[in-house]
């Protein structure tokens, strides 16, 4: 049984970029719902105790879309909370050099990230990732994510493009949400740690790293 991980900050910590009301709804209702439904779908499969990454990958491989959608959304949101921080920071030296090399600097990365996220049709996620020594920005549809597929690369940062992520605070203006998110609350310390893990062949963040998410 998976447990809803706590936010790594208080509900109001990201305001005014994201309001406490939006964060509470997003975490306590949406993320909680994905965790609960994943547990319900796994209840009769004898897979209690498996890790969430394996559940996501196996569901993708076997074509179990019902389980995949819930489990991937449970994983994506847990990852997403770490991609934001109330403490403004900047990419570490290793990641900053890669951003300079692959995009030409932070301004160009920001433009690519915002353009990709704003231009994505309907629900999904926009990712900054490291793949085969290169940084890329891609969007995935609905619950889809990078861990579902082999050779997808290591996710460094993700922003939620579902309307529930921004509608309370930004209404329909997703572009403004992405610009503000990138400028004010993107967690570059986390992205740098993920980048370094990718280059050290370490696995990077996993769901069980969230001690608050460990099964009771
Ligand atoms: Fe969400």
PDB file of N, CA, C and O and ligand atoms in Angstrom, residues 26 30 34 73 77 125 160 162 164-165, ligand 1:
ATOM      1  N   UNK A  26      -4.637  20.421  -4.692  1.00  0.00           N
ATOM      2  CA  UNK A  26      -3.802  19.601  -5.575  1.00  0.00           C
ATOM      3  C   UNK A  26      -3.251  18.386  -4.818  1.00  0.00           C
ATOM      4  O   UNK A  26      -3.297  17.252  -5.305  1.00  0.00           O
ATOM      5  N   UNK A  30      -6.268  15.744  -5.398  1.00  0.00           N
ATOM      6  CA  UNK A  30      -5.819  15.105  -6.645  1.00  0.00           C
ATOM      7  C   UNK A  30      -4.759  14.042  -6.393  1.00  0.00           C
ATOM      8  O   UNK A  30      -4.914  12.893  -6.804  1.00  0.00           O
ATOM      9  N   UNK A  34      -5.036   9.781  -6.654  1.00  0.00           N
ATOM     10  CA  UNK A  34      -4.226   8.870  -7.482  1.00  0.00           C
ATOM     11  C   UNK A  34      -3.608   7.763  -6.621  1.00  0.00           C
ATOM     12  O   UNK A  34      -3.533   6.608  -7.032  1.00  0.00           O
ATOM     13  N   UNK A  73       0.471   8.903 -12.272  1.00  0.00           N
ATOM     14  CA  UNK A  73       0.109  10.189 -11.667  1.00  0.00           C
ATOM     15  C   UNK A  73       0.521  10.254 -10.200  1.00  0.00           C
ATOM     16  O   UNK A  73       0.938  11.311  -9.709  1.00  0.00           O
ATOM     17  N   UNK A  77       3.287  13.270  -9.323  1.00  0.00           N
ATOM     18  CA  UNK A  77       3.033  14.320  -8.342  1.00  0.00           C
ATOM     19  C   UNK A  77       4.057  14.299  -7.212  1.00  0.00           C
ATOM     20  O   UNK A  77       4.493  15.358  -6.746  1.00  0.00           O
ATOM     21  N   UNK A 125       2.521  16.906 -18.886  1.00  0.00           N
ATOM     22  CA  UNK A 125       3.656  17.349 -18.070  1.00  0.00           C
ATOM     23  C   UNK A 125       4.751  17.850 -18.992  1.00  0.00           C
ATOM     24  O   UNK A 125       4.956  17.280 -20.069  1.00  0.00           O
ATOM     25  N   UNK A 160       3.573  20.562 -13.912  1.00  0.00           N
ATOM     26  CA  UNK A 160       2.259  19.966 -14.140  1.00  0.00           C
ATOM     27  C   UNK A 160       1.447  20.854 -15.083  1.00  0.00           C
ATOM     28  O   UNK A 160       1.226  22.034 -14.798  1.00  0.00           O
ATOM     29  N   UNK A 162      -1.688  19.979 -16.127  1.00  0.00           N
ATOM     30  CA  UNK A 162      -3.124  19.748 -15.954  1.00  0.00           C
ATOM     31  C   UNK A 162      -3.770  21.032 -15.422  1.00  0.00           C
ATOM     32  O   UNK A 162      -3.178  21.742 -14.604  1.00  0.00           O
ATOM     33  N   UNK A 164      -5.876  21.461 -13.223  1.00  0.00           N
ATOM     34  CA  UNK A 164      -5.999  21.517 -11.761  1.00  0.00           C
ATOM     35  C   UNK A 164      -4.742  22.105 -11.109  1.00  0.00           C
ATOM     36  O   UNK A 164      -4.777  22.514  -9.964  1.00  0.00           O
ATOM     37  N   UNK A 165      -3.627  22.131 -11.834  1.00  0.00           N
ATOM     38  CA  UNK A 165      -2.374  22.644 -11.287  1.00  0.00           C
ATOM     39  C   UNK A 165      -2.346  24.170 -11.233  1.00  0.00           C
ATOM     40  O   UNK A 165      -1.620  24.753 -10.428  1.00  0.00           O
TER      41      UNK A 165
HETATM   42 FE1  LIG B   1      -1.562  17.599 -10.847  1.00  0.00          FE
END
